């Protein structure tokens, strides 16, 4: 990946079923590449063990979340499994203006809403090689009880039905390969004509 901030940054939406490894992929991307920022979402769900406020999520009460919605602070929000999740607008717009590529790790409904507000956003769906892998990873993670895991698997099936509306699909069979694929898509997004209109205008001056 080209680390220089030269062209305009892109908005990259990464979705995929719970347990598919999107958090791990996004975490590695910000570790390795200076030009990539991951937006921190707000949620009304309780923190899991090991999650830190302001890093994993901005943890809010339901009332606080509703007031963020009402004051227009969110680009999009969705209710997932009884909890609100949403993307704060200010950080995303600021980072894009500075030329960074911004990743939103959000669910499929949120992704469809982002596409309405930012039609130039690049939508990437991270898929598991098989449904069994999802179950194994959720059990292995040990952060949810079996009932929640079964609910998340049912949600995963519904999410996969929306995958055809995405721009790209990356299969997370091998973590390093999946990261390489996402990096390739971020690089390609920088070369999109919609991100280089100024360059073209300057050529004609
Ligand atoms: P989890 O509870 O496992 O952290 O997240 C549950 C789901 O909410 C995941 O599919 C995750 O991608 C999604 N999610 C996280 N942040 C946001 C957000 O800001 N907006 C939307 N629409 N979904 C989100």
CSV table of N, CA, C and O in Angstrom, one decimal, residues 21-29 105 172 175 179:
chain,number,residue,atom,x,y,z
A,21,UNK,N,-14.4,-12.3,11.5
A,21,UNK,CA,-13.0,-11.8,11.6
A,21,UNK,C,-12.8,-10.4,11.0
A,21,UNK,O,-11.7,-9.9,10.9
A,22,UNK,N,-13.9,-9.6,10.8
A,22,UNK,CA,-13.7,-8.3,10.3
A,22,UNK,C,-13.0,-7.3,11.3
A,22,UNK,O,-12.2,-6.5,10.9
A,23,UNK,N,-13.2,-7.5,12.6
A,23,UNK,CA,-12.5,-6.7,13.6
A,23,UNK,C,-11.0,-7.0,13.5
A,23,UNK,O,-10.2,-6.0,13.6
A,24,UNK,N,-10.6,-8.2,13.4
A,24,UNK,CA,-9.2,-8.6,13.3
A,24,UNK,C,-8.6,-8.0,12.0
A,24,UNK,O,-7.5,-7.4,12.1
A,25,UNK,N,-9.3,-8.1,10.9
A,25,UNK,CA,-8.8,-7.5,9.7
A,25,UNK,C,-8.6,-6.0,9.8
A,25,UNK,O,-7.5,-5.5,9.5
A,26,UNK,N,-9.6,-5.3,10.3
A,26,UNK,CA,-9.5,-3.9,10.4
A,26,UNK,C,-8.4,-3.5,11.4
A,26,UNK,O,-7.7,-2.5,11.1
A,27,UNK,N,-8.3,-4.2,12.5
A,27,UNK,CA,-7.3,-3.9,13.5
A,27,UNK,C,-5.9,-4.0,12.9
A,27,UNK,O,-5.0,-3.1,13.1
A,28,UNK,N,-5.6,-5.0,12.1
A,28,UNK,CA,-4.3,-5.2,11.4
A,28,UNK,C,-4.1,-4.1,10.4
A,28,UNK,O,-2.9,-3.7,10.2
A,29,UNK,N,-5.1,-3.7,9.7
A,29,UNK,CA,-5.0,-2.6,8.7
A,29,UNK,C,-4.5,-1.3,9.3
A,29,UNK,O,-3.6,-0.7,8.8
A,105,UNK,N,-16.7,-0.3,10.1
A,105,UNK,CA,-17.0,-1.7,10.3
A,105,UNK,C,-18.4,-1.8,10.8
A,105,UNK,O,-18.7,-1.6,12.0
A,172,UNK,N,-12.7,-14.7,4.1
A,172,UNK,CA,-11.7,-14.8,5.2
A,172,UNK,C,-11.4,-16.3,5.5
A,172,UNK,O,-11.8,-16.8,6.6
A,175,UNK,N,-6.2,-15.3,7.1
A,175,UNK,CA,-6.3,-13.9,7.5
A,175,UNK,C,-5.3,-13.0,6.7
A,175,UNK,O,-5.7,-12.0,6.2
A,179,UNK,N,-6.5,-9.8,4.4
A,179,UNK,CA,-5.9,-8.5,4.6
A,179,UNK,C,-5.4,-8.0,3.2
A,179,UNK,O,-5.7,-6.8,2.8
